[in-house]
Amino acid sequence: MAALLESLLARKVDLCKVLDWLKNVQQDSDRLAFNNPELTIHKQEFIPFLLNFLRDQSSQALTHGPATPAKTPTRPRPATSSQGFAEKRGCRSAGGGGGSRGASRVQLFSYSVSPGSESGPNQVSSPSFSATCSPASRSSGSERRPSQRISLGDYVVSSPEVPKSRRRSGNGAGRHVGGGRATHHLDDSSSRTSRGAAFSGTSEQVSPPSPGQLNFNNLEDFPPVGSSSVTPVGSKPSRRINPTPVSAERSHSKPKTCFTSTPFAKAPSPAPPGEALESPDRSATALSPRGLMEERELLKREKSKRAQQTFSPPPASAEPRTPTKSAVRAVGSKVTPDRQTPCPEPSQVTAASDLDILAELYCACISENLVPNIFLELFFVMQLLTSRSPNTSDNNDDDDDEEGEAGSVCVRNSDVLERHYLKQVHNCVYFAVKVLENQYQLLAHLDKCTLRLLAENERVASFSPGLRDRLSQAQDRSAARLSPCGSTFIHSVPFQPATDNRFNFSSDKAFHTFKKQRDIFYEVLREWEDFHKEPGWNFDVALGSRIRGMMSQLTAAGSHSHFARLFLKQLVQMCKGPRVNGSSGDAPDADLLGMMGADGLGRLKRLEERLIQPRGVGGPCPPPSFPGHQEFFRDFLQAASCCQLNQHLQDSLCQQLLQLDEVSILSPPAPVGERGHEAEEEGGDGDMEQQDEKQRFASVLLLARLLAKFLGFISFLPYQTAEKPSREIREAAVALRSKSVPVLDVCGVLRNSVRRRRTILTVPWLVEFLSMLDFTGPLLLGYRVVLGTLCLLYRKMILSRCGETSYLNKLLLVSVLGWLFQIPVIPEEVFFTSDFTEVAELEESNPNAAGLDCIPLVDQQLLYTCCPFLGEFRKLLAAFVSGSSAKGGGVVRKITPTSAEPRDAPGGGERSRRKLLADLEQAFFHNQPPSLRRTVEFVAERVGSNAVKHMKATLVSELVERGEKMLRDGLESPKANPPKLNESICAQLCEAGLDSLTRAARFCCEKSPEAVRILLPVETSPAVLATSENITIHLATEKACSWLSANIAALIRREWKCRYERVIKTLTADSLEEPGPPLTPRRKPGGARVTSCPPSCAHDASLPSDVLIAIKDLLSVAAGPRADEELPSGALLQTLFRTARDTLVCKKFLTAVSEQMLLNASVLLACKLVSGELPLAPRSGAADPEPCVRALLEQLAELWERDNCCCAPLHLLFTPLTVTAVLEAGDGEWNNFLYVVRRLVDRGLLSEEELVSHWTKLAKQIVPVELMEKFEHNKVSSSLPIQMNLLQLSKRTLEGAT
Amino acid sequence: MKLSRAEYKEIVRWTEQLRPTRQCMNVLKKRFPNHSQSTLLSIFSLEYQKRTKRTISRHHAPDVIESYYQRYLSEAVTRPSAPVLLELANEVDLSPALMARLILDRFLQNLEGETPSKLVLNSMLKEPSLIPDQTLAKNVYQCTVNDCCYGPLVDCIKHAIGQEHEVLLCDKLKEKNLSFLDENQLRAKGYDKTPDIILEVPVAVEGHIVHWIESKASFGDDHSHRTYLNEQFWSYWNRSRSSSYDRCSRSDPQPQKETPNYHQKWELVLKIILKGRCWLTFSMPDFPKLPNNDVIEAFEHQCSCPLILTRVAGKLESQGRYRHHH
C-alpha cells in the first residue's frame, strides 16, 4: 500500500492506471498488480491506508473541530513495505496496532485511550491511524497541562469516570445518567454534550486549549456584552445581536427556555468543574423574571470569577498551539483575528503536483463510495479548508525535527511518503479546494447556507474562483426551506371507544386499573416535561418508583397491551415530527413560535444556531441519540424495565413497521423526462399531487424510522453493555443467541426491499434499527448478512452514476449508511474486510418493478431531517467565518432578530388570536369522532387541490392566451425584440397571476361546505356541521393559497414558456417553409395562416394527401419518362385544380405542412404546363390546346390568389430550370409564360419589385449564350400589346442589372 | 375489399421485383385490381423500405458511390436529355430518391471540397432548382418526383396521411360519444410520450378493456406491429396503464399479486386495419403478457360498422391470417 502510494508520488506508476483500478467495478479488480509483479494490492487495504495517510499528514494542520478519523480496521498485514515505512516514521506511528480493533476505535469512540499508550510496549508498526499521530495525539498534550483547560468540553469529556451509557444516549441521557456533572451545559451546547460523550477519549483535541495569547480577563479582547465596544487591534467589531426580552409570563408546564436568555446562560461555560456545575443553570432559571441588566451583571461577575480561577498566563510553550477559533469563541462572541494563522496563498503551495495526485486518488475513493462515509471525508476536507495551522517558521513540532522547514523539506526528503504534504495551511487549502472542485456535484446538494458560506469563503475564492462562482450559482438554485412545524398542542391520545371502552377489557377491574394508569402516565409525562431540564433532576429517582408501581398494577390487571398501545400512540404523536429528529432537543416551544410567525421562526432558528455554533461543531457522525421527547419514552422504558410491556411493544412495533414498509407511494403522473428532472432540481415545483405524495412519503419514512429505533432499542436492551465485552464473552454470546429467532427478519425485509426497489424507504429505518445494536449483535449471522448487504448496497450506490434513482434519493441512502458504518457498535470490519460481505449477497432488483427508488421522493428538507448531522458543515464553516478576521474568512451576515411583541400589542394579539384559533380547532376535533377530522381534512385537501387545478385550467390558460395575443401584437411592430417582449409579457402575466389567490379562496368557500355536508352523517348537529364547514374552508383555502403563492408564478412562467416557444416556432416555421432565394416573395408579410374552415364548410373536400398524390403523379409524368397515354387531358386538370382549391379551403384535414406542399406542387405543375413539359393529351377534336393551357394557368392563379392560401412559392416560376425549359420550348410557351406572369402581377400576387429581382437573378443565371440571346430576342420581338408593360419593365431591369 | 394473408403474401411477392416508380405501381394495380391504390402503395412502401434496409449498405461503399457518380457524369454528357440517373437507380435497384441524394452529395463534395451539410442537401432535394448544375437539377428532380417510396414529396404525403387519419379517428370517437384526450391535450398535461388518443373512460371491446388508441397511417404488417410494439407501445403501456390503477396497487405493482380485477388473461391485441393503410392499436391493461400477433382484423372504414368493432370472427388460424370483412 505504502509502496503504491510511494510509486505514485514518485511518478513510477501511472495515476490513470490506479484511478482506473479504483474506479473499475469489474470482477477481479480488487487487486492491482503494478510494476512490481510480486506486489499486488487489495483495494480494501489501500483505501484505509490512503485515508490514514491523509489524516496523518494533516494532523499538524487540523487543530480545530472534532476529529474525523476514518474508521478503518487495523488487521494484521502482510509484511510489505509498509513495515519499513512505519519504522521510518518512528514514534509517530506509535499506538495500538497489532491488529487490535480497539486501536482505530479509539480514535472515534472509545473512552479508554491511555495517555501513556504512545510509549507503550505495543508499538507495533501499523500504517493505520494511531493514537499518537491522529489528532488525538493532541490530547496527550492537553492532558499534560490541566491548568490550561479552558473549554468546557474538556472538563466534561476527559473525566474518565463518566458512565459509559451516556455514549449511547447522546445529549439526552447525559443529563440524567451523567448526573449533575453534565447538566451545566445542557441547554447551551447540547451537541457538544453528545460529542463529549461520544468522543470522550479524544475530545481534548476538539477544542484544544488555547494556552497562549488570550487573556479572558482582558475586557478589551472580551468585553462583556453591553459595554461599549473596544475594538481590538485589527479586528472588526462583530455585529451585536441585541436581545429583546420576552415579557410573557409562561406557565410552568411549558418548556421554559426562552431563546433570548440562551446566550447568556451559555456564556459562562468554561468553569472549573465544581463551580460550573450549577451556576449557569441557576442563573438561567433565575433569569426570566429579571431584566437584562441583571443578566449582564451576572455574566460579568461570572466571567471575572472564572478568569481569576482559571486563567494562567501562557507559558512560552515548547509546543505553541494556535488558539483555535473554537477555543476563542467558546468564551465570547468577539471576533479576534488569528494573528498566527498565515493567510493561505496559492503561490505558497508546495508540491502541488503531488497534492494533485493525492486529491485525484482521494476523490476517486469518495466518488466510488470506497470510503465508509463520504460525508466524513467531506467534513475532513472542509476542516482542511478551514485549517489554521501555525506558521511553521516559529513552530517546531516536538516529535519531528524536520518539520521546521516543512516547505522546503519536501524536495529534499528522499522518502516521498515522509514529506509533509499537508502541514502547511497553503497546501491544506490547496488540497481541500481541489477535492471540493472535484466533488462539486455533492456539494451542490448541500443546504443553501453551507453553499453560501463556502462561496463566501475567501480561501475558496483565492484558490479557485471558478468553484466560488459555481457555488454561488448553486446557492441560488438550492432550496432550503424551513418548514414551521405544527404545534403539538394536544399531547394526549384521545379516548377511543372502539379500543378503549369496557368491552375491550377482561374485567371491570382491569378496565378501571387501566383508567388510572392512563392518568398516571400523563402525570409522569407532564412532570418530565416540567422538570427534566432542571439541574439535578433524575428520571429514575423522580419517576422510577411511580412507573414501576404502575407497571405492577398493569401486570396485576393484565392490561399491558392497552398500555402498550397508548404508549406507542403517544410516542408517535409527540415524536414523529421532523423537529424532534432535528439536532436540538429543546426546540423553541410552540407558544413562542406561534407568536413569531413562520418568518420570525426561520430567523430565530438561524440566530439560535449561530449562538450555539461555536461549541456546536460535532462532526458528521454523532452517535445515535434520542432527542426531544424521545428521551422520555426511552427513559420510561428503562425505568419501567417491564418485560411484558416490552414484549407487547415489540409485537406492535414490528407489525406497524412492516405495514409501513409496504406502504405505497404514487409515482408522479408524468414520470421522468426532462421536465420531471427539472422539477426535482427546482425543488418541489411539482404538481400538487406530487408534493402530497412526497409529503406522505416523508411522513411514512420519519414514522418508520422512529418506530424502528424504538424497536431496536427494546430488542437489544437486554444485551446492552457499557463496555465492549471481550472476544470470548462475545463468542459465547453469539453461540447462545444464534439459537433464538430475532425479533425482525431483517435479512428478509432488506432482500425484499432491494428486489422491489423500495430501499429508499426500507434502508433508512433499517439503519435506525441497526444503530441500536449491542456489541455482540453484529456478529450474529442475520445481522452480519444485513450489514454486509447494506455495505454492498452502499458501494453500488455511486452518486455520480446516473441511474434510475434520483440523486437525492441516493444521497439519503449513502448518508444514512455512512453514518451507520461509523457508529460505535458496528464493527469496522464491515466495510474494509470481506468478513461481512462474503456472507451477503445483493440480489438484482427486478427491472420491471417500478418501485419507490425510481421516484424522486427525497428533497433536501427530508435529507436534512433524516441526517441532521449534515448541518455540521454549515457549523464548521460558520465557525471559521466568525473566528477569523475580515480578511481570513467571509462575511458574517446580520440576522435581525424579530422581537416578540407583548401579547396585548396589536400585532401580537393577531398572532395569538390565530394561534388560539388553531388550538380551538384542534380541541374541536379532539372531542369529535376521528372520522370527522378525517373527512374535514380529506375534503379540505381535495377542494384545495381542485382550487389549484381550477386556477390552472382557467386563470392560467386565460393568461397564457392573453400573453399570446400580446406577443403576436408585439411582433407586428417592425423592431420587435422577441426575447425582451417575452420577458415583459411574462412579468405581466405573473403579476396578474396573483389574482389566483382570491379566486382560489372564493372557489374553496363555495365548494367546501357542500362536500362536507354530504360526507358527514346526517345526524351531525348544526353547530358541529357549521364549524366543520368553516374549518374545511379555512384549511382548503390555506392549502390552495399557500401552493399558489409559492408556485403560481413558476407555473405561469412554465406554461408561458411553452406557449411562447410554440408561437415563435410556428412563426419561424412559416418563414422557413419557403427556403429559396432571399427575396422570396411574401405576399402578406406577417399574414397568419388561416386555420379555420369557412363557416358553412361541410368538410367534404378531398383529403390533402389524395390531392397531393394525384399532383405528384402528374409531376412525375411531366418529368418523364412517360408513355403518351399517361398525359392528362385539360378537363382532368381542371377537375384536379378545382379539387385542390376545395381542399385548400377546408382546414379540417389540412396542416401547415400539407398546405404548403400543395401550393408548392401546384406551382410546379404550373411550371410544367407553361413550359410545355407536360403537354395536354390531344383532344379528340384536335383543337388547338393553347387556350386550354392558358385557362388552366388562369385557374391556378385564381387558386393562389385566394385569401386563404398565402405564400404560394411563385419564385419557382422564375428558376433557370423553368425559364430555360420555356425558352427551349418555343414562342408559344414564352408567350404563355409572359401571360401568366402578367396575370400574377395583375392579381397582385407578384409585386413589381419581386419581379425585378427575379428577372435580375435570371439574367445572371441563364448561362447558355444562345438561350440568353433568345431570352433577349424574345423580349424584344414580342409584340403583343398586352405584354408591352412587362417588356418595358424587364428591359429596364436588365439594363439596370448589367 | 378482401385481403387474406395469402393474398397479402402474393402482393408482397410481387413487390419483390418492382422498382418504386409510377410504372411499377401501375403494374401492381393491374395485377391486383381489387385493392385500392393506397393499400397497395402502403404495402409496397413497407416492403420496399425493408428491402432498402437490407441492401442500402452495399450502395454506400465509397467505391460504389464513385462508380455511380462517374457513370452519371459520362452518360449525362452523352445523353443530356435522357433520364440518366433514374435509369441508373432502377438498374442497380436503389430508390431513385436515394440515388439522387447520393449523387448530389458526391457532386457537392466536388464543388465545395467538403461534405455538404444535411440542411443544404435536403433543401436542394426539396427544391432542385437550387442545385447549381442544371442537368443534375433536372435529373434529381426526375428521381425524387418519380420515386413513390422515398423523397421529400413522399415524406410529406405520408405525414399528411397520418394527420388526416388522426382527425378521422377523432371524428369516429366523437361520433360514438367517447370522451377522450388527444395527443395535444395530453402533451399539455405534461405527458412525455403519448399515444394519439387516451380514452378518459375506458371502453370494453368484446370483453377487453381498451385504454388508448394509436393510429398508424400505414399498412399493419407483422413487421411494423413488432417494431411499433417495441418502440412505442411499451412506453405507452408503462404510462397510461397507471391511470387506471388503483391507488394502492400502483406504486409497486407486482404482477402476480394484482387484484383479480386486473388479472384476467387477455389473449389478444386488437389491431385494426383502416382503409388498408391505417391501423389502430388498442391497448389492454396487461399488454405485456400478450402474445403478439394473434389477431389482425381488417375492415373498411367507410363501411358502416362502428369503430369499436363488431367482432369479426373467432380466432385466426394459428399461422395468423388477416380476416376478411365487409
Coordinates of C-alpha atoms in Angstrom, one line a residue, chain B residues 69 100-125 130-133 136:
Chain B
Y69 CA -21.1 9.2 -60.0
A100 CA -30.3 11.3 -56.3
R101 CA -29.2 12.0 -52.8
L102 CA -26.0 10.0 -53.2
I103 CA -25.1 11.7 -56.4
L104 CA -26.0 15.2 -55.3
D105 CA -23.9 14.6 -52.1
R106 CA -21.0 13.5 -54.2
F107 CA -21.5 16.4 -56.6
L108 CA -21.5 18.9 -53.8
Q109 CA -18.4 17.4 -52.3
N110 CA -16.6 18.1 -55.6
L111 CA -18.0 21.6 -55.7
E112 CA -17.3 22.6 -52.1
G113 CA -14.5 20.3 -51.2
E114 CA -16.2 19.0 -48.2
T115 CA -19.2 17.0 -47.2
P116 CA -22.3 19.3 -47.5
S117 CA -24.5 19.9 -44.6
K118 CA -27.7 17.9 -44.3
L119 CA -29.6 21.1 -44.4
V120 CA -28.2 22.1 -47.7
L121 CA -28.6 18.7 -49.1
N122 CA -32.3 18.4 -48.0
S123 CA -33.2 21.8 -49.2
M124 CA -31.7 21.0 -52.6
L125 CA -33.6 17.8 -52.8
L130 CA -31.2 25.4 -56.1
I131 CA -28.7 23.0 -57.5
P132 CA -26.1 24.9 -59.4
D133 CA -25.8 22.4 -62.2
L136 CA -28.1 17.5 -62.4

